[in-house]
Coordinates of C-alpha atoms (C1' of nucleotides) in Angstrom, one line a residue:
Chain A
M1314 CA -40.2 10.1 16.1
T1315 CA -36.8 9.6 14.5
T1316 CA -37.4 6.3 12.9
L1317 CA -36.8 7.7 9.4
Q1318 CA -33.6 9.4 10.5
E1319 CA -32.5 6.2 12.1
K1320 CA -33.1 4.2 9.0
S1321 CA -31.0 6.6 7.1
Q1322 CA -28.2 6.4 9.7
L1323 CA -28.4 2.6 9.4
K1324 CA -28.0 2.8 5.6
H1325 CA -25.1 5.1 6.0
Q1326 CA -23.4 2.6 8.3
R1327 CA -24.3 -0.3 6.0
I1328 CA -22.6 1.5 3.1
L1329 CA -19.4 2.1 5.2
D1330 CA -19.2 -1.4 6.5
M1331 CA -19.5 -3.0 3.0
A1332 CA -17.1 -0.4 1.6
L1333 CA -14.5 -1.4 4.2
K1334 CA -15.0 -5.0 3.3
L1335 CA -14.7 -4.5 -0.4
F1336 CA -11.9 -2.0 -0.3
T1337 CA -9.7 -4.3 1.8
R1338 CA -10.4 -7.4 -0.3
R1339 CA -10.4 -6.0 -3.8
G1340 CA -8.8 -2.7 -3.2
F1341 CA -10.3 0.8 -3.7
F1342 CA -9.9 0.9 -7.5
K1343 CA -11.1 -2.6 -8.1
T1344 CA -14.4 -2.0 -6.3
S1345 CA -17.0 0.1 -8.2
V1346 CA -19.8 2.0 -6.6
H1347 CA -22.0 -0.5 -8.5
D1348 CA -20.4 -3.2 -6.4
I1349 CA -21.3 -1.4 -3.2
Q1350 CA -24.8 -0.9 -4.5
R1351 CA -25.2 -4.6 -5.3
E1352 CA -23.9 -5.9 -2.0
T1353 CA -25.7 -3.4 0.2
Q1354 CA -28.9 -3.2 -1.7
V1355 CA -28.7 0.5 -1.3
S1356 CA -29.2 2.4 -4.5
I1357 CA -26.5 4.3 -6.3
G1358 CA -28.5 7.5 -5.8
S1359 CA -28.6 7.0 -2.1
I1360 CA -25.0 6.3 -1.9
Y1361 CA -24.1 9.5 -3.7
H1362 CA -26.7 11.4 -1.6
H1363 CA -24.9 10.2 1.5
F1364 CA -21.3 10.7 0.5
G1365 CA -21.1 12.8 -2.6
N1366 CA -18.4 10.7 -4.3
K1367 CA -16.4 7.6 -4.0
E1368 CA -13.3 9.2 -2.4
A1369 CA -15.5 10.6 0.3
I1370 CA -16.5 7.1 1.4
A1371 CA -12.8 6.2 1.7
K1372 CA -12.2 9.3 3.6
A1373 CA -15.1 8.8 6.0
L1374 CA -13.8 5.2 6.6
L1375 CA -10.3 6.4 7.4
D1376 CA -11.4 9.1 9.7
S1377 CA -13.6 6.8 11.7
I1378 CA -10.9 4.2 12.1
E1379 CA -8.2 6.7 13.1
E1380 CA -10.6 8.3 15.5
Q1381 CA -11.2 5.0 17.2
L1382 CA -7.5 4.3 17.5
F1383 CA -6.9 7.8 18.7
L1384 CA -9.5 7.3 21.5
A1385 CA -8.0 4.0 22.5
V1386 CA -4.5 5.6 22.8
T1387 CA -5.7 8.5 24.9
E1388 CA -7.5 6.1 27.2
I1389 CA -4.3 4.1 27.5
M1390 CA -2.4 7.2 28.3
S1391 CA -4.7 8.1 31.2
N1392 CA -4.5 4.6 32.6
H1393 CA -0.7 4.2 32.5
Q1394 CA 2.1 6.6 33.3
S1395 CA 5.4 5.2 32.2
A1396 CA 6.4 5.0 28.6
Q1397 CA 7.1 1.3 29.1
E1398 CA 3.5 0.5 30.3
R1399 CA 1.9 2.8 27.7
C1400 CA 3.8 1.4 24.7
K1401 CA 3.2 -2.1 25.7
A1402 CA -0.5 -1.4 26.3
I1403 CA -0.7 0.2 22.8
I1404 CA 1.0 -2.8 21.1
S1405 CA -1.3 -5.1 23.0
Y1406 CA -4.3 -3.1 21.8
L1407 CA -3.1 -3.1 18.2
F1408 CA -2.7 -6.8 18.3
E1409 CA -6.1 -7.4 19.7
I1410 CA -7.9 -5.1 17.4
S1411 CA -6.1 -6.6 14.4
E1412 CA -7.6 -9.9 15.3
A1413 CA -11.0 -8.5 16.2
D1414 CA -11.4 -6.2 13.2
P1415 CA -8.7 -7.2 10.7
D1416 CA -10.4 -5.3 7.8
A1417 CA -10.1 -2.0 9.7
M1418 CA -6.5 -2.6 10.6
H1419 CA -5.7 -3.7 7.1
Y1420 CA -7.4 -0.6 5.6
M1421 CA -5.5 1.8 7.9
L1422 CA -2.1 0.2 7.7
Y1423 CA -2.0 -1.5 4.3
A1424 CA -3.9 0.8 2.0
R1425 CA -2.0 3.4 0.2
H1426 CA -4.5 6.1 1.0
R1427 CA -2.5 8.7 -0.7
E1428 CA -3.1 7.1 -4.0
F1429 CA -6.8 7.8 -3.9
L1430 CA -6.8 10.5 -1.2
P1431 CA -4.1 12.8 -2.5
D1432 CA -4.6 15.3 0.3
E1433 CA -4.3 12.8 3.1
K1434 CA -1.2 12.8 5.3
P1435 CA 0.8 9.5 5.5
V1436 CA -0.4 7.2 8.2
C1437 CA 2.6 7.8 10.3
S1438 CA 1.6 11.4 10.6
S1439 CA -2.0 10.7 11.6
R1440 CA -3.3 11.7 15.0
P1441 CA -2.9 8.4 16.8
F1442 CA 0.6 7.8 15.5
S1443 CA 1.6 11.3 16.5
L1444 CA 0.4 10.5 20.0
M1445 CA 2.5 7.4 20.1
K1446 CA 5.5 9.4 19.1
E1447 CA 4.8 11.9 21.9
I1448 CA 4.8 9.0 24.4
V1449 CA 8.2 8.0 23.2
A1450 CA 9.5 11.5 23.4
T1451 CA 8.5 11.9 27.1
G1452 CA 10.0 8.5 27.7
I1453 CA 13.3 9.8 26.4
E1454 CA 13.1 12.9 28.5
A1455 CA 12.3 10.8 31.6
G1456 CA 15.4 8.7 31.0
E1457 CA 13.3 5.6 30.6
I1458 CA 14.4 5.3 27.0
R1459 CA 18.0 6.0 26.2
E1460 CA 19.1 9.1 24.5
M1461 CA 18.6 8.8 20.7
D1462 CA 16.8 10.3 17.7
L1463 CA 13.1 10.4 18.3
N1464 CA 12.1 8.8 15.0
V1465 CA 14.6 6.0 15.5
A1466 CA 13.3 5.3 19.0
A1467 CA 9.7 5.2 17.7
V1468 CA 10.4 2.8 14.9
S1469 CA 12.5 0.7 17.1
I1470 CA 9.6 0.2 19.5
F1471 CA 6.7 0.0 17.1
G1472 CA 8.4 -1.1 13.9
G1473 CA 8.6 -4.8 14.9
P1474 CA 5.1 -5.1 16.2
I1475 CA 3.7 -3.3 13.1
R1476 CA 5.6 -5.6 10.8
L1477 CA 4.2 -8.5 12.7
I1478 CA 0.7 -7.2 12.1
F1479 CA 1.4 -7.1 8.4
L1480 CA 2.6 -10.7 8.5
R1481 CA -0.6 -11.7 10.3
L1482 CA -2.8 -9.8 7.8
D1483 CA -1.0 -11.5 5.0
G1484 CA -1.7 -14.9 6.5
V1485 CA 1.9 -15.7 7.2
L1486 CA 1.5 -16.3 11.0
E1487 CA -0.3 -19.3 12.3
Q1488 CA -0.9 -18.1 15.8
K1489 CA -3.0 -15.1 16.8
L1490 CA -1.0 -11.9 17.4
P1491 CA -1.4 -11.8 21.2
H1492 CA 0.4 -15.1 21.4
Y1493 CA 3.6 -13.3 20.2
L1494 CA 3.1 -10.2 22.4
D1495 CA 5.6 -10.9 25.2
A1496 CA 8.4 -12.1 22.9
C1497 CA 7.9 -9.2 20.6
W1498 CA 7.6 -6.7 23.3
Q1499 CA 10.7 -7.9 25.0
S1500 CA 12.8 -7.4 21.9
S1501 CA 11.4 -4.0 21.2
W1502 CA 11.8 -2.7 24.7
R1503 CA 15.2 -4.2 25.3
G1504 CA 16.4 -2.5 22.2
V1505 CA 15.7 1.0 23.3
T1506 CA 15.9 0.9 27.1
A1507 CA 18.7 2.6 28.9
Q1508 CA 21.7 0.3 29.0
P1509 CA 22.7 -1.2 32.4
P1510 CA 26.2 0.0 33.3
S1511 CA 27.5 -3.6 33.4
W1512 CA 26.8 -4.2 29.7
Chain B
M193 CA 24.8 -5.6 -36.4
T194 CA 22.3 -5.5 -33.5
T195 CA 21.5 -1.9 -33.7
L196 CA 17.8 -2.5 -34.2
Q197 CA 17.7 -4.9 -31.4
E198 CA 19.5 -2.5 -29.2
K199 CA 17.1 0.3 -30.1
S200 CA 14.2 -2.0 -29.1
Q201 CA 15.9 -2.9 -25.9
L202 CA 16.4 0.7 -25.1
K203 CA 12.7 1.4 -25.7
H204 CA 11.9 -1.5 -23.5
Q205 CA 13.9 0.1 -20.7
R206 CA 12.6 3.5 -21.3
I207 CA 9.1 2.2 -20.8
L208 CA 10.1 0.5 -17.6
D209 CA 11.8 3.5 -16.2
M210 CA 9.0 5.8 -16.9
A211 CA 6.4 3.4 -15.6
L212 CA 8.3 3.1 -12.3
K213 CA 8.4 6.8 -12.0
L214 CA 4.7 7.3 -12.7
F215 CA 3.5 4.3 -10.7
T216 CA 5.3 5.5 -7.6
R217 CA 4.1 9.1 -8.0
R218 CA 0.6 8.7 -9.1
G219 CA 0.0 5.1 -8.3
F220 CA -0.7 2.2 -10.7
F221 CA -4.4 2.9 -11.2
K222 CA -4.0 6.6 -11.7
T223 CA -1.5 6.2 -14.5
S224 CA -2.9 5.2 -17.8
V225 CA -1.0 3.5 -20.6
H226 CA -1.7 6.7 -22.5
D227 CA 0.3 8.6 -19.8
I228 CA 3.2 6.3 -20.3
Q229 CA 2.9 6.8 -24.1
R230 CA 2.9 10.5 -23.7
E231 CA 5.9 10.7 -21.4
T232 CA 8.1 8.2 -23.2
Q233 CA 7.1 9.1 -26.7
V234 CA 6.8 5.4 -27.4
S235 CA 3.6 4.5 -29.1
I236 CA 0.8 2.6 -27.5
G237 CA 1.2 -0.1 -30.0
S238 CA 4.9 -0.6 -29.1
I239 CA 4.1 -0.7 -25.4
Y240 CA 1.6 -3.4 -25.9
H241 CA 3.9 -5.2 -28.3
H242 CA 6.6 -5.3 -25.6
F243 CA 4.5 -6.1 -22.5
G244 CA 1.1 -7.4 -23.6
N245 CA -0.8 -5.5 -21.0
K246 CA -0.5 -3.0 -18.2
E247 CA -0.2 -5.5 -15.4
A248 CA 2.8 -7.1 -17.2
I249 CA 4.6 -3.8 -17.0
A250 CA 4.1 -3.8 -13.2
K251 CA 5.2 -7.4 -12.9
A252 CA 8.4 -6.9 -14.9
L253 CA 9.2 -3.9 -12.7
L254 CA 8.7 -5.9 -9.6
D255 CA 10.7 -8.9 -10.8
S256 CA 13.6 -6.7 -11.8
I257 CA 13.7 -4.9 -8.4
E258 CA 13.4 -8.0 -6.4
E259 CA 16.1 -9.7 -8.5
Q260 CA 18.4 -6.9 -7.8
L261 CA 17.8 -7.0 -4.1
F262 CA 18.1 -10.8 -4.1
L263 CA 21.5 -10.6 -5.7
A264 CA 22.7 -8.0 -3.3
V265 CA 21.7 -10.2 -0.3
T266 CA 23.4 -13.3 -1.7
E267 CA 26.5 -11.2 -2.2
I268 CA 26.4 -10.0 1.3
M269 CA 25.9 -13.6 2.5
S270 CA 29.1 -14.6 0.8
N271 CA 31.1 -11.7 2.2
H272 CA 29.9 -12.1 5.8
Q273 CA 29.5 -15.1 8.0
S274 CA 27.8 -14.2 11.3
A275 CA 24.1 -13.3 11.4
Q276 CA 25.1 -10.0 13.1
E277 CA 27.3 -8.9 10.2
R278 CA 25.0 -10.1 7.6
C279 CA 21.9 -8.4 9.0
K280 CA 23.7 -5.1 9.5
A281 CA 25.1 -5.2 6.0
I282 CA 21.6 -5.8 4.6
I283 CA 20.1 -2.9 6.5
S284 CA 23.0 -0.7 5.4
Y285 CA 22.4 -1.7 1.8
L286 CA 18.7 -1.1 2.1
F287 CA 19.3 2.4 3.5
E288 CA 21.7 3.2 0.7
I289 CA 19.6 1.9 -2.1
S290 CA 16.6 3.8 -0.7
E291 CA 18.5 7.0 -1.1
A292 CA 20.0 6.1 -4.5
D293 CA 16.8 4.8 -6.0
P294 CA 13.9 5.8 -3.9
D295 CA 11.4 5.0 -6.5
A296 CA 12.4 1.4 -6.7
M297 CA 12.3 1.0 -3.0
H298 CA 9.0 2.8 -2.8
Y299 CA 7.5 0.6 -5.5
M300 CA 8.6 -2.6 -3.8
L301 CA 7.8 -1.7 -0.2
Y302 CA 4.9 0.7 -0.4
A303 CA 2.8 -0.5 -3.3
R304 CA 0.1 -3.0 -2.7
H305 CA 0.9 -5.3 -5.5
R306 CA -1.7 -7.8 -4.8
E307 CA -4.3 -5.2 -5.6
F308 CA -3.1 -5.1 -9.3
L309 CA -1.1 -8.3 -9.4
P310 CA -3.5 -10.8 -7.7
D311 CA -1.2 -13.8 -8.1
E312 CA 1.7 -12.1 -6.6
K313 CA 2.9 -13.3 -3.2
P314 CA 3.1 -10.6 -0.5
V315 CA 6.4 -8.8 -0.4
C316 CA 7.4 -10.5 2.8
S317 CA 7.4 -13.8 1.1
S318 CA 9.4 -12.7 -1.9
R319 CA 12.8 -14.3 -2.6
P320 CA 15.0 -11.6 -1.0
F321 CA 12.9 -11.5 2.1
S322 CA 12.9 -15.2 2.4
L323 CA 16.7 -15.1 2.3
M324 CA 16.7 -12.6 5.1
K325 CA 14.6 -14.9 7.2
E326 CA 17.0 -17.8 6.6
I327 CA 19.8 -15.7 7.9
V328 CA 17.9 -15.0 11.0
A329 CA 17.1 -18.7 11.4
T330 CA 20.7 -19.8 11.2
G331 CA 21.6 -17.0 13.7
I332 CA 19.2 -18.5 16.2
E333 CA 20.6 -22.0 15.6
A334 CA 24.1 -20.7 16.2
G335 CA 23.0 -19.1 19.5
E336 CA 23.9 -15.6 18.2
I337 CA 20.2 -14.6 18.5
R338 CA 18.3 -15.8 21.5
E339 CA 15.8 -18.5 21.3
M340 CA 12.5 -17.2 20.0
D341 CA 9.9 -17.5 17.3
L342 CA 11.5 -17.0 13.9
N343 CA 9.0 -14.5 12.6
V344 CA 9.3 -12.5 15.8
A345 CA 13.0 -12.4 15.5
A346 CA 12.9 -11.3 11.9
V347 CA 10.5 -8.4 12.5
S348 CA 12.4 -7.4 15.6
I349 CA 15.6 -7.0 13.5
F350 CA 14.2 -5.6 10.3
G351 CA 10.9 -4.0 11.4
G352 CA 12.5 -0.9 12.8
P353 CA 14.8 -0.2 9.8
I354 CA 12.0 -0.9 7.3
R355 CA 9.7 1.5 9.2
L356 CA 12.4 4.1 9.1
I357 CA 12.6 3.7 5.3
F358 CA 8.9 4.3 5.1
L359 CA 9.4 7.5 7.1
R360 CA 12.1 8.6 4.8
L361 CA 10.1 7.9 1.6
D362 CA 7.3 9.8 3.1
G363 CA 9.5 12.8 3.6
V364 CA 9.4 12.7 7.4
L365 CA 13.1 12.3 8.1
E366 CA 15.4 15.2 7.5
Q367 CA 18.7 13.3 7.4
K368 CA 19.6 10.6 4.9
L369 CA 19.0 7.1 6.1
P370 CA 22.7 6.1 6.6
H371 CA 22.9 8.8 9.2
Y372 CA 20.6 6.8 11.4
L373 CA 22.2 3.4 10.7
D374 CA 24.2 2.9 13.8
A375 CA 21.5 4.0 16.3
C376 CA 18.9 2.0 14.5
W377 CA 21.0 -1.1 14.3
Q378 CA 22.0 -0.9 17.9
S379 CA 18.3 -1.0 19.0
S380 CA 17.5 -3.8 16.6
W381 CA 20.4 -6.0 17.5
R382 CA 20.3 -5.4 21.2
G383 CA 16.7 -6.5 21.2
V384 CA 17.3 -9.9 19.8
T385 CA 20.7 -10.8 21.0
A386 CA 21.3 -13.4 23.7
Q387 CA 20.9 -11.8 27.1
P388 CA 24.0 -11.5 29.3
P389 CA 23.6 -13.5 32.5
S390 CA 23.9 -10.4 34.7
W391 CA 20.9 -8.7 33.3
Chain C
dG734 C1' -34.2 10.5 1.2
dT735 C1' -34.6 7.0 -2.1
dC736 C1' -34.9 5.2 -6.4
dT737 C1' -34.1 4.1 -11.9
dA738 C1' -32.4 5.4 -16.0
dT739 C1' -29.0 7.4 -18.4
dA740 C1' -25.3 10.6 -19.9
dC741 C1' -20.6 11.0 -20.4
dC742 C1' -16.0 9.7 -20.6
dT743 C1' -11.8 7.5 -19.4
dG744 C1' -8.8 4.0 -20.4
dG745 C1' -7.4 -0.8 -21.8
dA746 C1' -6.8 -3.1 -25.7
dT747 C1' -6.8 -4.3 -30.9
dA748 C1' -6.5 -3.8 -36.1
dG749 C1' -4.0 -3.2 -39.7
dA750 C1' -0.8 -0.2 -42.5
dC751 C1' 4.0 0.6 -42.8
Chain D
dG1144 C1' 8.9 -3.7 -34.4
dT1145 C1' 6.5 0.5 -34.7
dC1146 C1' 2.9 3.4 -35.5
dT1147 C1' -2.2 5.7 -35.7
dA1148 C1' -6.8 5.2 -35.4
dT1149 C1' -10.4 3.2 -33.3
dC1150 C1' -13.3 0.2 -30.6
dC1151 C1' -15.9 -0.7 -26.6
dA1152 C1' -16.5 -2.1 -21.7
dG1153 C1' -17.0 -0.4 -17.4
dG1154 C1' -17.3 3.2 -14.2
dT1155 C1' -18.4 7.8 -12.0
dA1156 C1' -21.7 10.8 -11.5
dT1157 C1' -26.3 13.3 -12.5
dA1158 C1' -31.3 14.0 -13.7
dG1159 C1' -35.5 13.8 -12.3
dA1160 C1' -39.6 11.1 -10.7
dC1161 C1' -41.5 9.5 -6.4

DNA sequence: GTCTATACCTGGATAGAC
DNA sequence: GTCTATCCAGGTATAGAC
């Protein structure tokens, strides 16, 4: 019988879900643990029993979201070989997940984690983003992407799409992100691809 | 004799300067008005006399930085005609100012203002960024930039460079931003420019 | 593991003298 | 306009019963 354990697990998850919602809407500093208590109906004592302190909730949230993204990227890497296919698949995935779970995306991209998680690396150095950089690196080695600084290549490919996600999260775009995928991708890729001799 | 007024003005500025420094390093919520008092040696009473409340300091800071950027962009517009020249000049300016005054850039780009300034529009809708979008729009009308959604075009041009600024502010780049200008610009512009018929 | 009650303190803001 | 002293709300975290 693990019913009790399961109930505890469920509570754990309920706390995380509500924290994500509140953190993205009001921000980390504007949401108190009392707020989480009120909305989840889980007592303050339990919350502290599960997480220890407020920062730890934020950290657990971040870890979980980054892990999810990391897994998605590794899966994409095993399903596609060229940098071109991989990068496009990643952008497509980011667009879809931004629509399906905007809070998670918002939290990862938009929150300044370093303000309340001082020991955290910047997003761009997190595991999934490092993977994306690796993909670009091998694309350069393979001659798919023209010779250029790695960081410049990475921002040239992903900078536009990420910016577009911000616009969407800020409510500026009318259409859903996948609607813009092809146009956006065309610009990104055309910018970094090896130049045809005639041009 | 305006010596007293001038002393007051100076104090005003000292508060703003220190607030910018503290807000960008520790974040808005982690810096107390007492911190500002301690570092500037201006009393709490004076600080509140000048600004009314803590948010107003943040707002004044934001307004001043956005105004500065707005003026720079308008100047660039009067000095250059084509979208190509204008956009490149803007990116070049952003790169330079990021090196010269990283705190200001950091504050404008990286802070989540809506978290502590709930009535503030998102950065992307601020006056200078709206101007940049207009430039892109006229570039499309003129046929300089190929036919595509305006938002997509804008993020394709500026998304990469802005991402690169983030990397620099996060200490990821070794070289100063202007060092990457040409490579970065080439990718951005090539991505959105009208396609040659042979390709 | 879960709860209630509470300790403790930080920090925004004001009062009122100068 | 500037200052010091102070107020007090709200928030993190803990104690201790169940």
